[in-house]
Short mmCIF file of C-alpha atoms and ligand atoms in Angstrom, two decimals:
data_model
loop_
_atom_site.label_atom_id
_atom_site.label_comp_id
_atom_site.label_asym_id
_atom_site.label_seq_id
_atom_site.Cartn_x
_atom_site.Cartn_y
_atom_site.Cartn_z
CA UNK M 1 -40.96 -87.18 37.82
CA UNK M 2 -38.13 -84.71 37.28
CA UNK M 3 -39.01 -82.08 34.66
CA UNK M 4 -36.44 -80.23 32.61
CA UNK M 5 -37.01 -77.29 30.28
CA UNK M 6 -34.79 -75.70 27.64
CA UNK M 7 -35.26 -73.13 24.86
CA UNK M 8 -33.82 -72.08 21.55
CA UNK M 9 -34.43 -71.07 17.96
CA UNK M 10 -32.84 -74.29 16.68
CA UNK M 11 -32.33 -72.78 13.26
CA UNK M 12 -30.45 -74.97 10.74
CA UNK M 13 -30.37 -77.75 13.33
CA UNK M 14 -26.82 -78.73 14.18
CA UNK M 15 -24.71 -80.89 16.46
CA UNK M 16 -24.64 -78.23 19.21
CA UNK M 17 -28.43 -78.36 19.36
CA UNK M 18 -28.48 -82.16 19.37
CA UNK M 19 -25.95 -82.36 22.17
CA UNK M 20 -27.65 -79.86 24.44
CA UNK M 21 -30.98 -81.65 24.07
CA UNK M 22 -29.34 -85.00 24.74
CA UNK M 23 -27.66 -83.72 27.90
CA UNK M 24 -30.74 -81.82 29.05
CA UNK M 25 -32.85 -84.96 28.75
CA UNK M 26 -30.29 -86.95 30.74
CA UNK M 27 -30.75 -84.55 33.68
CA UNK M 28 -34.31 -85.72 34.31
CA UNK M 29 -37.31 -87.78 33.20
CA UNK M 30 -39.32 -85.39 31.09
CA UNK M 31 -37.91 -82.77 28.72
CA UNK M 32 -39.87 -79.75 27.50
CA UNK M 33 -38.32 -77.78 24.65
CA UNK M 34 -39.42 -74.24 23.85
CA UNK M 35 -38.95 -73.19 20.23
CA UNK M 36 -39.07 -69.47 19.43
CA UNK M 37 -41.50 -67.93 16.97
CA UNK M 38 -40.18 -65.79 14.13
CA UNK M 39 -42.01 -62.77 15.52
CA UNK M 40 -40.36 -63.14 18.92
CA UNK M 41 -36.96 -63.62 17.35
CA UNK M 42 -37.38 -60.49 15.27
CA UNK M 43 -38.45 -58.49 18.31
CA UNK M 44 -35.38 -59.59 20.26
CA UNK M 45 -33.17 -58.72 17.32
CA UNK M 46 -32.38 -62.24 16.14
CA UNK M 47 -32.72 -61.64 12.44
CA UNK M 48 -32.04 -63.78 9.37
CA UNK M 49 -33.50 -67.04 10.64
CA UNK M 50 -33.65 -69.45 7.72
CA UNK M 51 -35.90 -72.34 8.80
CA UNK M 52 -39.59 -71.69 9.41
CA UNK M 53 -40.91 -72.64 12.84
CA UNK M 54 -42.49 -75.92 11.70
CA UNK M 55 -39.14 -77.12 10.36
CA UNK M 56 -37.38 -76.09 13.58
CA UNK M 57 -39.98 -77.91 15.68
CA UNK M 58 -39.77 -81.01 13.50
CA UNK M 59 -35.99 -81.09 13.84
CA UNK M 60 -36.24 -80.95 17.64
CA UNK M 61 -38.88 -83.68 17.54
CA UNK M 62 -36.74 -85.90 15.31
CA UNK M 63 -34.01 -86.10 17.96
CA UNK M 64 -36.41 -88.13 20.10
CA UNK M 65 -35.24 -86.29 23.25
CA UNK M 66 -38.19 -83.92 23.66
CA UNK M 67 -41.23 -85.25 25.49
CA UNK M 68 -43.10 -82.05 24.81
CA UNK M 69 -42.46 -79.09 22.51
CA UNK M 70 -43.87 -75.66 23.21
CA UNK M 71 -43.63 -72.35 21.41
CA UNK M 72 -41.88 -69.37 22.97
CA UNK M 73 -43.42 -66.13 21.77
CA UNK M 74 -42.83 -63.40 24.34
CA UNK M 75 -40.42 -61.89 26.80
CA UNK M 76 -41.06 -63.17 30.32
CA UNK M 77 -42.53 -66.45 29.16
CA UNK M 78 -39.78 -68.50 30.79
CA UNK M 79 -40.92 -67.51 34.30
CA UNK M 80 -44.47 -68.41 33.41
CA UNK M 81 -43.50 -71.78 31.91
CA UNK M 82 -41.32 -72.79 34.83
CA UNK M 83 -44.25 -72.28 37.20
CA UNK M 84 -46.92 -73.61 34.86
CA UNK M 85 -45.14 -76.89 34.09
CA UNK M 86 -43.65 -77.40 37.59
CA UNK M 87 -40.08 -77.41 36.27
CA UNK M 88 -37.21 -78.80 38.37
CA UNK M 89 -34.32 -77.74 36.17
CA UNK M 90 -33.96 -75.00 33.58
CA UNK M 91 -31.17 -75.65 31.05
CA UNK M 92 -29.41 -73.43 28.54
CA UNK M 93 -25.99 -73.39 26.91
CA UNK M 94 -23.00 -71.71 28.52
CA UNK M 95 -23.29 -68.72 26.17
CA UNK M 96 -26.15 -67.67 28.45
CA UNK M 97 -24.31 -68.17 31.77
CA UNK M 98 -25.75 -65.92 34.46
CA UNK M 99 -28.49 -64.48 32.27
CA UNK M 100 -31.25 -66.64 33.75
CA UNK M 101 -30.14 -66.75 37.37
CA UNK M 102 -33.34 -64.91 38.25
CA UNK M 103 -35.14 -68.24 37.70
CA UNK M 104 -33.27 -69.77 40.66
CA UNK M 105 -36.10 -68.72 42.95
CA UNK M 106 -38.33 -71.21 41.09
CA UNK M 107 -36.05 -74.09 40.04
CA UNK M 108 -32.46 -75.22 39.45
CA UNK M 109 -30.68 -73.36 36.69
CA UNK M 110 -27.98 -75.22 34.78
CA UNK M 111 -25.76 -73.84 32.01
CA UNK M 112 -24.27 -76.69 29.98
CA UNK M 113 -20.98 -76.28 28.15
CA UNK M 114 -21.66 -75.10 24.61
CA UNK M 115 -20.41 -77.38 21.81
CA UNK M 116 -17.40 -75.56 20.36
CA UNK M 117 -17.07 -74.19 16.83
CA UNK M 118 -20.63 -74.55 15.67
CA UNK M 119 -23.65 -72.28 15.66
CA UNK M 120 -26.60 -71.40 13.47
CA UNK M 121 -24.88 -68.11 12.71
CA UNK M 122 -21.77 -69.89 11.40
CA UNK M 123 -23.87 -72.19 9.20
CA UNK M 124 -25.95 -69.29 7.89
CA UNK M 125 -22.80 -67.42 6.97
CA UNK M 126 -21.29 -70.48 5.27
CA UNK M 127 -24.44 -71.21 3.29
CA UNK M 128 -24.87 -67.83 1.74
CA UNK M 129 -22.28 -65.70 0.11
CA UNK M 130 -21.32 -62.71 2.24
CA UNK M 131 -22.89 -59.67 0.59
CA UNK M 132 -20.38 -56.89 0.05
CA UNK M 133 -22.17 -53.60 0.50
CA UNK M 134 -21.10 -50.16 -0.63
CA UNK M 135 -22.40 -47.01 1.02
CA UNK M 136 -23.21 -44.09 -1.26
CA UNK M 137 -23.09 -40.84 0.68
CA UNK M 138 -21.34 -40.53 4.00
CA UNK M 139 -23.56 -38.15 5.96
CA UNK M 140 -25.61 -38.58 9.13
CA UNK M 141 -27.95 -41.33 7.93
CA UNK M 142 -25.12 -43.38 6.46
CA UNK M 143 -23.41 -43.30 9.84
CA UNK M 144 -26.47 -44.57 11.65
CA UNK M 145 -27.04 -47.25 9.03
CA UNK M 146 -23.44 -48.37 9.25
CA UNK M 147 -23.63 -48.65 13.03
CA UNK M 148 -26.57 -51.08 12.74
CA UNK M 149 -25.12 -53.19 9.97
CA UNK M 150 -23.05 -55.32 12.33
CA UNK M 151 -26.21 -56.78 13.90
CA UNK M 152 -27.18 -58.51 10.67
CA UNK M 153 -25.01 -61.45 9.75
CA UNK M 154 -24.27 -62.09 6.07
CA UNK M 155 -23.71 -58.53 4.95
CA UNK M 156 -20.70 -56.31 5.36
CA UNK M 157 -19.95 -52.74 4.30
CA UNK M 158 -16.69 -52.80 2.43
CA UNK M 159 -16.67 -49.54 0.51
CA UNK M 160 -17.91 -45.99 0.76
CA UNK M 161 -18.42 -43.48 -2.02
CA UNK M 162 -18.72 -39.73 -1.95
CA UNK M 163 -17.69 -37.20 -4.58
CA UNK M 164 -16.96 -34.88 -1.66
CA UNK M 165 -13.52 -36.01 -0.51
CA UNK M 166 -13.73 -34.05 2.75
CA UNK M 167 -16.87 -35.88 3.87
CA UNK M 168 -15.29 -39.16 2.78
CA UNK M 169 -12.23 -38.40 4.89
CA UNK M 170 -14.35 -37.72 7.97
CA UNK M 171 -16.22 -40.99 7.46
CA UNK M 172 -12.97 -42.86 6.97
CA UNK M 173 -11.73 -41.63 10.33
CA UNK M 174 -14.73 -43.07 12.14
CA UNK M 175 -15.48 -46.27 10.24
CA UNK M 176 -13.12 -49.10 9.36
CA UNK M 177 -14.17 -49.59 5.76
CA UNK M 178 -11.63 -51.13 3.43
CA UNK M 179 -12.15 -49.01 0.34
CA UNK M 180 -13.06 -45.40 -0.20
CA UNK M 181 -13.71 -43.81 -3.50
CA UNK M 182 -14.88 -40.71 -5.23
CA UNK M 183 -15.13 -42.62 -8.50
CA UNK M 184 -18.57 -44.25 -8.71
CA UNK M 185 -17.70 -46.76 -11.43
CA UNK M 186 -14.67 -48.07 -9.56
CA UNK M 187 -16.68 -48.16 -6.36
CA UNK M 188 -19.46 -50.19 -7.99
CA UNK M 189 -16.90 -52.68 -9.25
CA UNK M 190 -16.02 -53.63 -5.68
CA UNK M 191 -19.48 -54.36 -4.32
CA UNK M 192 -22.51 -56.66 -4.68
CA UNK M 193 -25.03 -54.15 -3.37
CA UNK M 194 -25.31 -50.47 -2.51
CA UNK M 195 -27.08 -48.42 0.12
CA UNK M 196 -27.86 -45.00 -1.31
CA UNK M 197 -27.91 -42.28 1.35
CA UNK M 198 -26.77 -39.32 -0.68
CA UNK M 199 -28.73 -36.03 -0.96
CA UNK M 200 -32.31 -36.58 -2.18
CA UNK M 201 -31.83 -35.15 -5.66
CA UNK M 202 -28.98 -37.56 -6.43
CA UNK M 203 -30.74 -40.80 -5.41
CA UNK M 204 -32.27 -41.78 -8.73
CA UNK M 205 -29.13 -41.41 -10.82
CA UNK M 206 -27.03 -43.45 -8.39
CA UNK M 207 -29.72 -46.10 -8.22
CA UNK M 208 -29.99 -46.35 -12.00
CA UNK M 209 -26.26 -46.68 -12.50
CA UNK M 210 -25.96 -49.30 -9.76
CA UNK M 211 -28.80 -51.39 -11.19
CA UNK M 212 -27.26 -51.24 -14.66
CA UNK M 213 -24.01 -52.50 -13.18
CA UNK M 214 -25.97 -55.48 -11.77
CA UNK M 215 -25.94 -54.37 -8.14
CA UNK M 216 -28.75 -54.77 -5.61
CA UNK M 217 -29.95 -51.47 -4.24
CA UNK M 218 -31.48 -50.16 -1.06
CA UNK M 219 -32.21 -46.46 -1.37
CA UNK M 220 -33.16 -43.87 1.21
CA UNK M 221 -36.52 -42.23 0.70
CA UNK M 222 -37.61 -40.52 -1.44
CA UNK M 223 -36.01 -42.64 -4.14
CA UNK M 224 -37.24 -40.45 -6.99
CA UNK M 225 -39.25 -37.27 -7.55
CA UNK M 226 -41.40 -38.60 -10.38
CA UNK M 227 -43.82 -41.41 -11.02
CA UNK M 228 -42.25 -42.28 -14.39
CA UNK M 229 -38.80 -42.55 -12.93
CA UNK M 230 -40.01 -44.84 -10.13
CA UNK M 231 -41.72 -47.11 -12.68
CA UNK M 232 -38.59 -47.08 -14.83
CA UNK M 233 -36.25 -47.97 -11.94
CA UNK M 234 -38.36 -50.90 -10.73
CA UNK M 235 -38.63 -52.19 -14.32
CA UNK M 236 -34.89 -51.81 -14.74
CA UNK M 237 -34.24 -53.76 -11.52
CA UNK M 238 -36.49 -56.54 -12.77
CA UNK M 239 -34.72 -56.61 -16.10
CA UNK M 240 -31.31 -56.83 -14.44
CA UNK M 241 -32.61 -59.30 -11.84
CA UNK M 242 -31.50 -57.30 -8.87
CA UNK M 243 -33.31 -56.24 -5.72
CA UNK M 244 -34.47 -52.65 -5.49
CA UNK M 245 -35.86 -51.57 -2.16
CA UNK M 246 -36.85 -48.14 -0.90
CA UNK M 247 -35.62 -47.76 2.66
CA UNK M 248 -38.63 -46.67 4.63
CA UNK M 249 -37.61 -48.07 7.97
CA UNK M 250 -41.02 -48.06 9.65
CA UNK M 251 -42.30 -50.59 7.11
CA UNK M 252 -39.96 -53.28 8.42
CA UNK M 253 -40.44 -52.93 12.17
CA UNK M 254 -42.24 -55.84 13.87
CA UNK M 255 -44.60 -53.43 15.66
CA UNK M 256 -45.69 -51.80 12.44
CA UNK M 257 -46.59 -55.19 10.99
CA UNK M 258 -48.58 -55.94 14.13
CA UNK M 259 -50.38 -52.60 13.99
CA UNK M 260 -51.40 -53.27 10.38
CA UNK M 261 -52.69 -56.72 11.30
CA UNK M 262 -54.75 -55.39 14.20
CA UNK M 263 -56.12 -52.62 11.96
CA UNK M 264 -57.13 -55.16 9.35
CA UNK M 265 -58.55 -57.92 11.55
CA UNK M 266 -61.83 -56.26 12.36
CA UNK M 267 -61.03 -55.12 15.94
CA UNK M 268 -61.80 -51.51 15.05
CA UNK M 269 -64.46 -52.39 12.45
CA UNK M 270 -64.24 -50.86 9.00
CA UNK M 271 -61.44 -48.37 8.63
CA UNK M 272 -62.80 -44.91 7.75
CA UNK M 273 -59.91 -42.55 8.29
CA UNK M 274 -56.13 -42.67 8.63
CA UNK M 275 -54.29 -39.66 9.95
CA UNK M 276 -50.51 -39.73 10.13
CA UNK M 277 -48.40 -36.86 11.39
CA UNK M 278 -44.61 -36.42 11.62
CA UNK M 279 -43.05 -33.13 12.66
CA UNK M 280 -39.62 -32.11 13.87
CA UNK M 281 -37.99 -28.97 15.14
CA UNK M 282 -34.62 -29.74 13.65
CA UNK M 283 -31.38 -27.84 13.37
CA UNK M 284 -32.19 -24.80 11.17
CA UNK M 285 -28.89 -25.31 9.33
CA UNK M 286 -29.54 -28.98 8.52
CA UNK M 287 -30.28 -30.05 4.98
CA UNK M 288 -33.93 -30.84 5.68
CA UNK M 289 -34.47 -27.38 7.17
CA UNK M 290 -32.33 -25.35 4.81
CA UNK M 291 -32.47 -26.93 1.35
CA UNK M 292 -35.41 -25.10 -0.23
CA UNK M 293 -35.25 -27.15 -3.42
CA UNK M 294 -34.97 -30.69 -2.14
CA UNK M 295 -35.41 -30.58 1.64
CA UNK M 296 -38.34 -29.52 3.77
CA UNK M 297 -41.06 -31.30 5.69
CA UNK M 298 -42.69 -33.42 3.01
CA UNK M 299 -39.46 -34.58 1.38
CA UNK M 300 -38.07 -35.69 4.72
CA UNK M 301 -41.09 -37.17 6.45
CA UNK M 302 -43.77 -37.66 3.78
CA UNK M 303 -42.71 -41.23 2.96
CA UNK M 304 -43.43 -42.18 6.58
CA UNK M 305 -46.82 -40.53 6.71
CA UNK M 306 -47.93 -41.95 3.36
CA UNK M 307 -46.88 -45.46 4.40
CA UNK M 308 -49.78 -46.40 6.75
CA UNK M 309 -52.22 -44.73 4.34
CA UNK M 310 -51.15 -46.81 1.34
CA UNK M 311 -50.78 -49.95 3.46
CA UNK M 312 -54.31 -49.70 4.82
CA UNK M 313 -56.26 -48.13 1.96
CA UNK M 314 -54.14 -49.17 -1.00
CA UNK M 315 -52.81 -47.01 -3.80
CA UNK M 316 -56.07 -46.60 -5.73
CA UNK M 317 -57.41 -43.40 -4.22
CA UNK M 318 -60.08 -41.42 -6.03
CA UNK M 319 -58.23 -38.14 -5.68
CA UNK M 320 -55.74 -36.31 -3.54
CA UNK M 321 -54.84 -32.72 -2.79
CA UNK M 322 -51.70 -31.26 -1.39
CA UNK M 323 -50.87 -27.91 0.14
CA UNK M 324 -47.91 -26.38 1.97
CA UNK M 325 -47.00 -23.27 3.85
CA UNK M 326 -43.46 -22.10 3.38
CA UNK M 327 -40.86 -21.02 5.90
CA UNK M 328 -38.85 -17.85 5.38
CA UNK M 329 -36.11 -19.60 3.44
CA UNK M 330 -38.64 -21.22 1.12
CA UNK M 331 -38.79 -24.78 2.48
CA UNK M 332 -42.25 -26.17 3.15
CA UNK M 333 -42.51 -25.91 6.91
CA UNK M 334 -45.85 -27.68 6.97
CA UNK M 335 -47.45 -29.82 4.27
CA UNK M 336 -50.81 -31.51 4.32
CA UNK M 337 -51.90 -34.15 1.83
CA UNK M 338 -55.47 -35.37 1.77
CA UNK M 339 -56.56 -38.55 0.06
CA UNK M 340 -60.11 -39.46 -0.85
CA UNK M 341 -60.76 -43.16 -1.26
CA UNK M 342 -64.10 -44.62 -2.24
CA UNK M 343 -64.87 -45.48 1.38
CA UNK M 344 -62.21 -43.67 3.31
CA UNK M 345 -60.33 -40.49 3.98
CA UNK M 346 -56.70 -40.05 4.86
CA UNK M 347 -54.40 -37.22 5.83
CA UNK M 348 -50.64 -36.94 5.87
CA UNK M 349 -49.22 -34.04 7.89
CA UNK M 350 -45.54 -33.22 7.97
CA UNK M 351 -43.72 -30.34 9.62
CA UNK M 352 -40.13 -29.11 9.68
CA UNK M 353 -39.71 -26.34 12.21
CA UNK M 354 -43.33 -26.78 13.28
CA UNK M 355 -44.30 -29.00 16.19
CA UNK M 356 -47.50 -31.00 16.44
CA UNK M 357 -48.71 -34.21 18.03
CA UNK M 358 -46.88 -36.71 15.85
CA UNK M 359 -49.35 -39.51 16.04
CA UNK M 360 -50.95 -42.11 13.86
CA UNK M 361 -54.70 -42.49 14.33
CA UNK M 362 -56.67 -45.13 12.45
CA UNK M 363 -60.39 -44.62 12.92
CA UNK M 364 -62.92 -47.37 12.42
CA UNK M 365 -66.59 -48.09 12.93
CA UNK M 366 -65.96 -49.93 16.22
CA UNK M 367 -62.95 -48.13 17.65
CA UNK M 368 -59.61 -46.62 16.75
CA UNK M 369 -55.92 -47.32 16.91
CA UNK M 370 -53.65 -44.74 18.45
CA UNK M 371 -49.90 -45.00 17.95
CA UNK M 372 -48.20 -42.12 19.65
CA UNK M 373 -45.09 -40.29 18.53
CA UNK M 374 -42.70 -41.65 17.41
CA UNK M 375 -45.03 -44.15 15.71
CA UNK M 376 -42.52 -44.44 12.82
CA UNK M 377 -40.31 -46.17 15.41
CA UNK M 378 -43.23 -48.06 16.83
CA UNK M 379 -42.84 -50.02 20.04
CA UNK M 380 -46.40 -49.89 21.35
CA UNK M 381 -49.90 -48.83 20.42
CA UNK M 382 -53.42 -48.77 21.83
CA UNK M 383 -56.79 -49.82 20.54
CA UNK M 384 -59.47 -47.60 22.03
CA UNK M 385 -63.23 -47.68 22.00
CA UNK M 386 -66.29 -45.58 22.81
CA UNK M 387 -65.90 -46.55 26.46
CA UNK M 388 -62.77 -44.64 27.51
CA UNK M 389 -62.02 -47.25 30.18
CA UNK M 390 -61.67 -49.97 27.59
CA UNK M 391 -58.17 -49.80 26.16
CA UNK M 392 -56.29 -52.69 24.57
CA UNK M 393 -52.58 -52.06 24.79
CA UNK M 394 -50.06 -53.75 22.49
CA UNK M 395 -46.35 -53.86 23.23
CA UNK M 396 -44.30 -54.56 20.17
CA UNK M 397 -40.69 -53.78 20.98
CA UNK M 398 -37.71 -53.94 18.71
CA UNK M 399 -34.02 -53.99 19.43
CA UNK M 400 -31.73 -51.03 18.79
CA UNK M 401 -32.59 -47.36 18.71
CA UNK M 402 -33.56 -46.68 15.14
CA UNK M 403 -34.69 -49.91 13.52
CA UNK M 404 -32.18 -49.97 10.67
CA UNK M 405 -31.24 -53.58 11.31
CA UNK M 406 -34.78 -54.75 10.43
CA UNK M 407 -34.64 -52.95 7.11
CA UNK M 408 -31.18 -54.38 6.43
CA UNK M 409 -32.32 -57.92 7.31
CA UNK M 410 -35.27 -57.54 4.94
CA UNK M 411 -32.96 -56.39 2.17
CA UNK M 412 -30.57 -59.27 2.78
CA UNK M 413 -33.45 -61.77 2.79
CA UNK M 414 -34.52 -60.46 -0.62
CA UNK M 415 -30.99 -60.57 -2.00
CA UNK M 416 -30.52 -64.15 -0.76
CA UNK M 417 -33.99 -65.23 -1.80
CA UNK M 418 -34.93 -66.30 1.75
CA UNK M 419 -37.15 -63.36 2.58
CA UNK M 420 -40.46 -64.61 1.19
CA UNK M 421 -42.85 -62.37 -0.70
CA UNK M 422 -42.37 -58.68 -1.02
CA UNK M 423 -45.28 -57.43 1.06
CA UNK M 424 -43.93 -55.00 3.65
CA UNK M 425 -43.37 -52.27 1.09
CA UNK M 426 -44.28 -53.20 -2.46
CA UNK M 427 -42.92 -51.53 -5.59
CA UNK M 428 -46.49 -50.44 -6.29
CA UNK M 429 -46.64 -48.58 -2.97
CA UNK M 430 -43.25 -47.03 -3.52
CA UNK M 431 -44.31 -45.91 -7.02
CA UNK M 432 -47.53 -44.44 -5.61
CA UNK M 433 -45.44 -42.40 -3.17
CA UNK M 434 -43.33 -41.07 -6.05
CA UNK M 435 -46.52 -39.88 -7.72
CA UNK M 436 -47.40 -37.77 -4.67
CA UNK M 437 -43.83 -36.49 -4.43
CA UNK M 438 -44.09 -35.43 -8.08
CA UNK M 439 -47.22 -33.42 -7.38
CA UNK M 440 -45.55 -31.92 -4.34
CA UNK M 441 -42.56 -30.87 -6.46
CA UNK M 442 -44.97 -29.21 -8.91
CA UNK M 443 -46.54 -27.26 -6.06
CA UNK M 444 -43.10 -26.35 -4.74
CA UNK M 445 -42.01 -24.98 -8.11
CA UNK M 446 -45.18 -22.87 -8.33
CA UNK M 447 -44.89 -21.61 -4.76
CA UNK M 448 -41.21 -20.84 -5.03
CA UNK M 449 -41.47 -19.52 -8.61
CA UNK M 450 -38.91 -21.75 -10.40
N1 CTP X 1 -25.98 -74.45 21.76
C1 CTP X 1 -24.92 -75.24 22.20
N2 CTP X 1 -23.79 -75.33 21.42
C2 CTP X 1 -23.72 -74.67 20.26
C3 CTP X 1 -24.78 -73.87 19.81
C4 CTP X 1 -25.92 -73.78 20.58
O1 CTP X 1 -24.98 -75.84 23.25
N3 CTP X 1 -22.60 -74.77 19.55
C5 CTP X 1 -27.15 -74.31 22.61
C6 CTP X 1 -27.42 -72.88 23.02
O2 CTP X 1 -26.59 -72.51 24.10
C7 CTP X 1 -28.89 -72.93 23.41
C8 CTP X 1 -29.45 -73.97 22.42
O3 CTP X 1 -28.32 -74.67 21.89
O4 CTP X 1 -29.03 -73.44 24.72
C9 CTP X 1 -30.23 -73.31 21.30
O5 CTP X 1 -29.41 -72.31 20.76
P1 CTP X 1 -29.72 -71.42 19.50
O6 CTP X 1 -29.60 -70.01 19.90
O7 CTP X 1 -30.95 -71.87 18.84
O8 CTP X 1 -28.47 -71.85 18.57
P2 CTP X 1 -27.19 -71.05 18.11
O9 CTP X 1 -26.41 -71.95 17.21
O10 CTP X 1 -26.46 -70.50 19.29
O11 CTP X 1 -27.87 -69.89 17.26
P3 CTP X 1 -27.31 -68.48 16.77
O12 CTP X 1 -26.00 -68.69 16.12
O13 CTP X 1 -28.37 -68.00 15.83
O14 CTP X 1 -27.22 -67.62 18.01
#
C-alpha cells in the first residue's frame, strides 16, 4: 500500500485545499492529512486563524479524500510522522517548494502546483473589513510596532499623529504611511483604531478622546496613573462599544500562556511565591532613564513584573508595599513592590540603570518554575524540583524578535469579534496595575518633593 502524507491549517476551507487533497490522494492508496493546532500556528507566526481545529478537521474529513487525520502540534513532527507511518510520498503545495527537501532521505517529496488566486489569507481579508489603524506617537516603540504590523493580515497603519512635527517628519521618511497629522481630531477621523505610543503622561487623554470618537484603542503601558481613571476608561470603552486593550506584550506570547498553564496545573504544587524582576542599563539620555516625573524603572517595566503576579494570584491581595531608591537625576533606579495574598507572597523588582538577574521564579510546594531573562519575551522555561537532576524543560518559541505581532493579532481578534474571551489580560488586571502605579506616583511625589 502506497502511503501519502500532507499538512496544512485548512482554515476557511477552500478550493485550493480541496484540489491538493484530491491530487495527493490520487498519488497513492492511503492519505494521511496533518491539521495544525492553534498553538502551533501561533508559535510559527500564523496568526488570525478563524476556524477552530475541530471545524478544520471536519472540513478535511468531509472531502472524503483523507483516510486518516492527525494533528500537527510541533516543529520537527513531519520527520517523526514520515518514519512512524512508513510514508512513501510527502506532498505540499508549490508555495513550499524546496522547504521540505530534507525529507528526501526518508521518502519522495512532491510539491504540487498551488491553485491560483485563492488562499485562506485572501478569504480572511475579504470577510472582515480591513482595520485602518492610526499610530499616536512616532518614537522608538511606534517604529518597532509598525515593523511588526505587516505580519498580521487584516490591519493596516494608515496614519500617524504627533504634535511634534519634527518627529513626525523623521517617521514619515522611514515609513510609507498615507497620512500624517499634528491635529488629533482630523487624525481620528481617518482611522478605525489607534495605537497609543506617546509619552506615558499623555496616554490617558489620547485614549479617552479616541474612545469618545468611537475608535478602538490599544495603548502602551502604563495606560493611566490612577485607579479611577483606569476604571473610567474601561467603562467609557464599554459604553462606546469599542475595544480597549493595554499593550503588555508578554501577556500575548504563546510561551507565557504555556507557563501560566504549567504553573496552574499542579506540577509545582500550590504556588507560594512569585518573584518577577526586570532591569535594564539603558541609555542615560533616554526617556526612561532621564524623565524624573514619568520615566524610571517602575513606570517602564512594572507592568511586566506585575503581570505574572496578578495572573497567578489574582488582583485581591491583602496588602502591598512599595519602595524605591532614586538615581541622581531623581528617577527611581530600583523599585520593589511586595504583595501579601492570603496564601502567597509576591515581589516585583524593576531597575533602570541597575542590573540584576532578570528572572521570573514561581515557587510551589512541589517545585518551582524558572523563566530566565528575558522572560517577558519568553521562549523557554524550566520546571525544577528538589532533586537538581530532575529538570523539565519547555520550549515555547515565537516568531519575530519582540512579540508585537501577537499583541496586534489579539487586538484585531477582539475588534473583529473572533478572538474569544478576554482572558490574557483582563480589564480588572489592568485596573489593578493602575492602582499600584497610583501608589507609586504618590511615593514618587513624596520622594521628589512635588
Ligand atoms: N494550497 C494550494 N492552493 C492554494 C492554497 C493552498 O494548493 N490556493 C495548499 C498549500 O500549498 C498547502 C495546503 O493547501 O499544501 C494547505 O495550505 P494552508 O496553508 O492551510 O492554506 P493557505 O490558503 O495557503 O493558507 P494561508 O493563506 O493562511 O497561508
